[in-house]
Amino acid sequence: MSLCVYMIRHGETTASQTDVFSGKMNPDLNEAGFAMAQHFAQKYALLSWQAVYVSPMQRTQSTARPFCEATGLDMQLRDGLKEMSFGEWENLTKEQVNEKFPEDYVRWLTEPAWNAPTGGESAVQVASRASLVMSEIEEKHKDGNVLVVAHKSTLRVVLCSLLGLDLGRYRDRITFPVASVSVVEFGVHGPLLVKHGDRSHLPADLDARPGT
């Protein structure tokens, strides 16, 4: 049996619902988000698991909590899984950022791998810290299922790193809706994406909500 890493983005928050930049901001899940976490736990707790690695933000811990309660596993909190810091763009819409920081915004849109949001982190910086967590997982768990609970930008960057995609295109090549699950299997030929953006664990009313 090979190592399978299941990656889930946290459930819905007010910030994800309104599509503002939310990195260091620390909102908890909203009502729909808590329901998403419960539905994830109900389906996926039935599998056999080795460990759970979680970003220490409120929204990710709240997403992981029902799953950990159902499986009896402890959350292993890792700072490397935190969301990208958006610096002075936090809690702003794309339109507001374009108005207040037009030059930085254009640079970031053009090449986000190396150009960070004003006062924030670049994709390269996120990949550097997140890769340490992924290396730890590969070293400690040679086979079985491991869950990673993290954030939109961080998970997209992680997938680009694992699959050999250009980090500068993480926003253009990969989506990651709220409460969606992607699965990477680590085999003899390296990481293989076997599932992406799956929300089949959600009932129709929650699956129909915007997943930004």
mmCIF file of C-alpha atoms in Angstrom:
data_model
loop_
_atom_site.group_PDB
_atom_site.id
_atom_site.type_symbol
_atom_site.label_atom_id
_atom_site.label_comp_id
_atom_site.label_asym_id
_atom_site.label_seq_id
_atom_site.Cartn_x
_atom_site.Cartn_y
_atom_site.Cartn_z
ATOM 1 C CA MET A 1 0.000 0.000 0.000
ATOM 2 C CA SER A 2 1.289 3.463 -0.863
ATOM 3 C CA LEU A 3 0.993 6.752 0.987
ATOM 4 C CA CYS A 4 -2.150 8.713 0.113
ATOM 5 C CA VAL A 5 -2.370 12.325 1.251
ATOM 6 C CA TYR A 6 -5.911 13.687 1.401
ATOM 7 C CA MET A 7 -6.008 17.483 1.286
ATOM 8 C CA ILE A 8 -9.099 19.405 2.333
ATOM 9 C CA ARG A 9 -9.583 23.130 2.203
ATOM 10 C CA HIS A 10 -11.397 24.490 5.259
ATOM 11 C CA GLY A 11 -15.147 25.006 5.200
ATOM 12 C CA GLU A 12 -16.917 28.230 4.364
ATOM 13 C CA THR A 13 -16.175 31.476 6.231
ATOM 14 C CA THR A 14 -17.533 34.975 5.818
ATOM 15 C CA ALA A 15 -14.275 35.874 4.068
ATOM 16 C CA SER A 16 -14.516 33.032 1.546
ATOM 17 C CA GLN A 17 -18.173 33.844 0.952
ATOM 18 C CA THR A 18 -17.392 37.486 0.133
ATOM 19 C CA ASP A 19 -14.142 36.623 -1.705
ATOM 20 C CA VAL A 20 -11.851 39.004 0.166
ATOM 21 C CA PHE A 21 -8.152 38.305 0.673
ATOM 22 C CA SER A 22 -7.868 36.334 3.910
ATOM 23 C CA GLY A 23 -4.479 35.014 4.973
ATOM 24 C CA LYS A 24 -3.451 36.096 8.456
ATOM 25 C CA MET A 25 -7.040 37.039 9.221
ATOM 26 C CA ASN A 26 -8.377 34.415 11.573
ATOM 27 C CA PRO A 27 -12.141 34.046 11.087
ATOM 28 C CA ASP A 28 -13.885 30.908 12.232
ATOM 29 C CA LEU A 29 -16.252 28.916 10.037
ATOM 30 C CA ASN A 30 -19.746 30.238 9.483
ATOM 31 C CA GLU A 31 -22.844 28.065 9.949
ATOM 32 C CA ALA A 32 -22.499 26.494 6.503
ATOM 33 C CA GLY A 33 -18.805 25.901 7.123
ATOM 34 C CA PHE A 34 -19.436 23.976 10.344
ATOM 35 C CA ALA A 35 -21.991 21.839 8.500
ATOM 36 C CA MET A 36 -19.439 21.142 5.760
ATOM 37 C CA ALA A 37 -16.945 19.949 8.378
ATOM 38 C CA GLN A 38 -19.514 17.594 9.872
ATOM 39 C CA HIS A 39 -20.396 16.078 6.506
ATOM 40 C CA PHE A 40 -16.737 15.567 5.665
ATOM 41 C CA ALA A 41 -16.195 13.749 8.966
ATOM 42 C CA GLN A 42 -19.252 11.545 8.486
ATOM 43 C CA LYS A 43 -17.963 10.220 5.171
ATOM 44 C CA TYR A 44 -14.201 10.158 5.542
ATOM 45 C CA ALA A 45 -13.895 8.963 9.140
ATOM 46 C CA LEU A 46 -14.920 5.532 7.821
ATOM 47 C CA LEU A 47 -11.495 5.118 6.184
ATOM 48 C CA SER A 48 -8.366 3.978 7.999
ATOM 49 C CA TRP A 49 -6.069 6.887 8.906
ATOM 50 C CA GLN A 50 -2.490 7.369 10.063
ATOM 51 C CA ALA A 51 -2.397 11.042 11.030
ATOM 52 C CA VAL A 52 -3.944 14.505 10.640
ATOM 53 C CA TYR A 53 -1.838 17.607 9.913
ATOM 54 C CA VAL A 54 -3.634 20.922 10.323
ATOM 55 C CA SER A 55 -2.932 24.618 9.864
ATOM 56 C CA PRO A 56 -3.279 26.298 13.286
ATOM 57 C CA MET A 57 -5.829 28.862 12.068
ATOM 58 C CA GLN A 58 -9.345 28.766 13.568
ATOM 59 C CA ARG A 59 -11.064 27.872 10.302
ATOM 60 C CA THR A 60 -8.844 24.857 9.672
ATOM 61 C CA GLN A 61 -8.979 23.562 13.239
ATOM 62 C CA SER A 62 -12.771 23.847 13.203
ATOM 63 C CA THR A 63 -12.847 21.898 9.929
ATOM 64 C CA ALA A 64 -10.635 19.151 11.335
ATOM 65 C CA ARG A 65 -12.276 18.881 14.769
ATOM 66 C CA PRO A 66 -15.332 16.715 13.896
ATOM 67 C CA PHE A 67 -13.070 14.386 11.916
ATOM 68 C CA CYS A 68 -10.577 14.077 14.785
ATOM 69 C CA GLU A 69 -13.389 13.425 17.267
ATOM 70 C CA ALA A 70 -14.765 10.693 15.016
ATOM 71 C CA THR A 71 -11.410 9.004 14.401
ATOM 72 C CA GLY A 72 -9.739 9.590 17.771
ATOM 73 C CA LEU A 73 -6.710 11.157 16.084
ATOM 74 C CA ASP A 74 -4.974 14.257 17.424
ATOM 75 C CA MET A 75 -4.491 17.341 15.294
ATOM 76 C CA GLN A 76 -0.830 17.867 14.504
ATOM 77 C CA LEU A 77 -0.636 21.639 14.040
ATOM 78 C CA ARG A 78 1.947 22.943 11.586
ATOM 79 C CA ASP A 79 2.687 26.617 10.881
ATOM 80 C CA GLY A 80 3.934 25.603 7.441
ATOM 81 C CA LEU A 81 0.320 24.923 6.446
ATOM 82 C CA LYS A 82 -0.927 28.440 7.246
ATOM 83 C CA GLU A 83 -2.507 30.436 4.456
ATOM 84 C CA MET A 84 -0.407 32.779 2.364
ATOM 85 C CA SER A 85 -0.065 36.157 4.057
ATOM 86 C CA PHE A 86 -1.630 38.886 1.933
ATOM 87 C CA GLY A 87 -0.060 41.717 3.917
ATOM 88 C CA GLU A 88 -1.837 45.036 3.373
ATOM 89 C CA TRP A 89 -4.388 43.351 1.111
ATOM 90 C CA GLU A 90 -6.028 41.481 3.986
ATOM 91 C CA ASN A 91 -9.831 41.857 4.093
ATOM 92 C CA LEU A 92 -9.885 43.717 0.765
ATOM 93 C CA THR A 93 -11.576 42.683 -2.466
ATOM 94 C CA LYS A 94 -9.629 42.375 -5.708
ATOM 95 C CA GLU A 95 -11.200 45.623 -6.882
ATOM 96 C CA GLN A 96 -10.078 47.455 -3.732
ATOM 97 C CA VAL A 97 -6.547 46.089 -4.035
ATOM 98 C CA ASN A 98 -6.358 47.155 -7.671
ATOM 99 C CA GLU A 99 -7.421 50.664 -6.639
ATOM 100 C CA LYS A 100 -5.061 51.025 -3.674
ATOM 101 C CA PHE A 101 -2.014 49.039 -4.871
ATOM 102 C CA PRO A 102 -2.265 48.977 -8.700
ATOM 103 C CA GLU A 103 1.420 48.377 -9.479
ATOM 104 C CA ASP A 104 1.885 45.642 -6.878
ATOM 105 C CA TYR A 105 -1.371 44.014 -7.941
ATOM 106 C CA VAL A 106 -0.347 43.876 -11.613
ATOM 107 C CA ARG A 107 3.068 42.435 -10.689
ATOM 108 C CA TRP A 108 1.390 39.813 -8.510
ATOM 109 C CA LEU A 109 -1.084 38.855 -11.229
ATOM 110 C CA THR A 110 1.740 38.580 -13.755
ATOM 111 C CA GLU A 111 4.182 36.544 -11.641
ATOM 112 C CA PRO A 112 2.906 35.587 -8.150
ATOM 113 C CA ALA A 113 5.689 33.049 -7.616
ATOM 114 C CA TRP A 114 8.204 35.795 -6.860
ATOM 115 C CA ASN A 115 6.038 38.917 -6.448
ATOM 116 C CA ALA A 116 4.250 39.027 -3.107
ATOM 117 C CA PRO A 117 1.146 40.993 -2.147
ATOM 118 C CA THR A 118 2.155 44.299 -0.540
ATOM 119 C CA GLY A 119 3.830 43.294 2.723
ATOM 120 C CA GLY A 120 2.822 39.645 2.263
ATOM 121 C CA GLU A 121 4.262 36.343 1.038
ATOM 122 C CA SER A 122 5.146 35.094 -2.416
ATOM 123 C CA ALA A 123 4.197 31.633 -3.672
ATOM 124 C CA VAL A 124 7.866 30.633 -3.437
ATOM 125 C CA GLN A 125 7.891 31.502 0.260
ATOM 126 C CA VAL A 126 4.705 29.517 0.876
ATOM 127 C CA ALA A 127 6.102 26.538 -1.052
ATOM 128 C CA SER A 128 9.284 26.650 1.014
ATOM 129 C CA ARG A 129 7.511 26.343 4.369
ATOM 130 C CA ALA A 130 4.754 23.992 3.213
ATOM 131 C CA SER A 131 7.261 21.634 1.575
ATOM 132 C CA LEU A 132 8.830 21.007 4.984
ATOM 133 C CA VAL A 133 5.496 19.647 6.224
ATOM 134 C CA MET A 134 5.038 17.477 3.137
ATOM 135 C CA SER A 135 8.569 16.108 3.538
ATOM 136 C CA GLU A 136 7.810 15.324 7.178
ATOM 137 C CA ILE A 137 4.678 13.436 6.149
ATOM 138 C CA GLU A 138 6.539 11.401 3.519
ATOM 139 C CA GLU A 139 9.299 10.561 6.005
ATOM 140 C CA LYS A 140 6.994 9.518 8.853
ATOM 141 C CA HIS A 141 4.291 7.747 6.869
ATOM 142 C CA LYS A 142 5.472 5.325 4.213
ATOM 143 C CA ASP A 143 1.955 4.088 3.512
ATOM 144 C CA GLY A 144 -1.673 4.561 4.557
ATOM 145 C CA ASN A 145 -3.905 7.635 4.553
ATOM 146 C CA VAL A 146 -2.876 11.022 5.936
ATOM 147 C CA LEU A 147 -5.142 14.074 6.086
ATOM 148 C CA VAL A 148 -3.914 17.648 5.531
ATOM 149 C CA VAL A 149 -6.311 20.480 6.430
ATOM 150 C CA ALA A 150 -5.230 23.830 5.043
ATOM 151 C CA HIS A 151 -6.129 26.787 2.822
ATOM 152 C CA LYS A 152 -6.875 27.721 -0.781
ATOM 153 C CA SER A 153 -3.610 29.359 -1.856
ATOM 154 C CA THR A 154 -1.393 27.112 0.250
ATOM 155 C CA LEU A 155 -2.961 23.921 -1.107
ATOM 156 C CA ARG A 156 -2.763 25.146 -4.696
ATOM 157 C CA VAL A 157 0.920 25.940 -4.196
ATOM 158 C CA VAL A 158 1.505 22.519 -2.608
ATOM 159 C CA LEU A 159 -0.128 20.756 -5.551
ATOM 160 C CA CYS A 160 1.964 22.740 -8.041
ATOM 161 C CA SER A 161 5.122 21.806 -6.134
ATOM 162 C CA LEU A 162 4.232 18.115 -5.968
ATOM 163 C CA LEU A 163 3.138 17.865 -9.605
ATOM 164 C CA GLY A 164 6.005 19.884 -11.081
ATOM 165 C CA LEU A 165 3.824 22.786 -12.249
ATOM 166 C CA ASP A 166 5.098 26.347 -12.494
ATOM 167 C CA LEU A 167 4.445 28.053 -9.140
ATOM 168 C CA GLY A 168 3.747 31.283 -10.990
ATOM 169 C CA ARG A 169 0.641 29.661 -12.465
ATOM 170 C CA TYR A 170 -0.862 28.290 -9.242
ATOM 171 C CA ARG A 171 -3.860 30.623 -9.570
ATOM 172 C CA ASP A 172 -4.360 29.807 -13.275
ATOM 173 C CA ARG A 173 -3.991 26.019 -13.250
ATOM 174 C CA ILE A 174 -5.613 24.789 -10.022
ATOM 175 C CA THR A 175 -8.879 25.534 -8.247
ATOM 176 C CA PHE A 176 -9.640 24.524 -4.664
ATOM 177 C CA PRO A 177 -13.247 25.207 -3.586
ATOM 178 C CA VAL A 178 -14.134 25.410 0.117
ATOM 179 C CA ALA A 179 -14.479 22.008 1.811
ATOM 180 C CA SER A 180 -13.255 20.223 -1.322
ATOM 181 C CA VAL A 181 -10.922 17.235 -1.202
ATOM 182 C CA SER A 182 -7.939 16.374 -3.382
ATOM 183 C CA VAL A 183 -5.911 13.190 -3.081
ATOM 184 C CA VAL A 184 -2.265 12.631 -4.005
ATOM 185 C CA GLU A 185 -0.857 9.110 -4.064
ATOM 186 C CA PHE A 186 2.888 8.728 -3.590
ATOM 187 C CA GLY A 187 4.059 5.797 -5.718
ATOM 188 C CA VAL A 188 7.211 4.576 -7.401
ATOM 189 C CA HIS A 189 6.943 7.288 -10.038
ATOM 190 C CA GLY A 190 6.343 10.097 -7.549
ATOM 191 C CA PRO A 191 3.189 12.035 -6.632
ATOM 192 C CA LEU A 192 0.063 11.204 -8.632
ATOM 193 C CA LEU A 193 -3.088 13.333 -8.402
ATOM 194 C CA VAL A 194 -5.938 10.807 -8.218
ATOM 195 C CA LYS A 195 -8.770 13.088 -7.087
ATOM 196 C CA HIS A 196 -9.231 16.848 -7.168
ATOM 197 C CA GLY A 197 -11.800 19.351 -5.957
ATOM 198 C CA ASP A 198 -14.263 16.679 -4.847
ATOM 199 C CA ARG A 199 -17.261 17.816 -2.790
ATOM 200 C CA SER A 200 -19.396 14.701 -3.144
ATOM 201 C CA HIS A 201 -19.489 14.421 0.660
ATOM 202 C CA LEU A 202 -21.642 17.557 0.794
ATOM 203 C CA PRO A 203 -25.441 17.532 0.457
ATOM 204 C CA ALA A 204 -26.892 19.375 -2.530
ATOM 205 C CA ASP A 205 -27.673 22.594 -0.663
ATOM 206 C CA LEU A 206 -24.097 22.997 0.588
ATOM 207 C CA ASP A 207 -22.485 21.815 -2.658
ATOM 208 C CA ALA A 208 -24.483 24.484 -4.497
ATOM 209 C CA ARG A 209 -22.935 27.286 -2.449
ATOM 210 C CA PRO A 210 -20.115 29.238 -4.131
ATOM 211 C CA GLY A 211 -16.785 27.574 -3.470
ATOM 212 C CA THR A 212 -14.415 30.534 -3.809
#
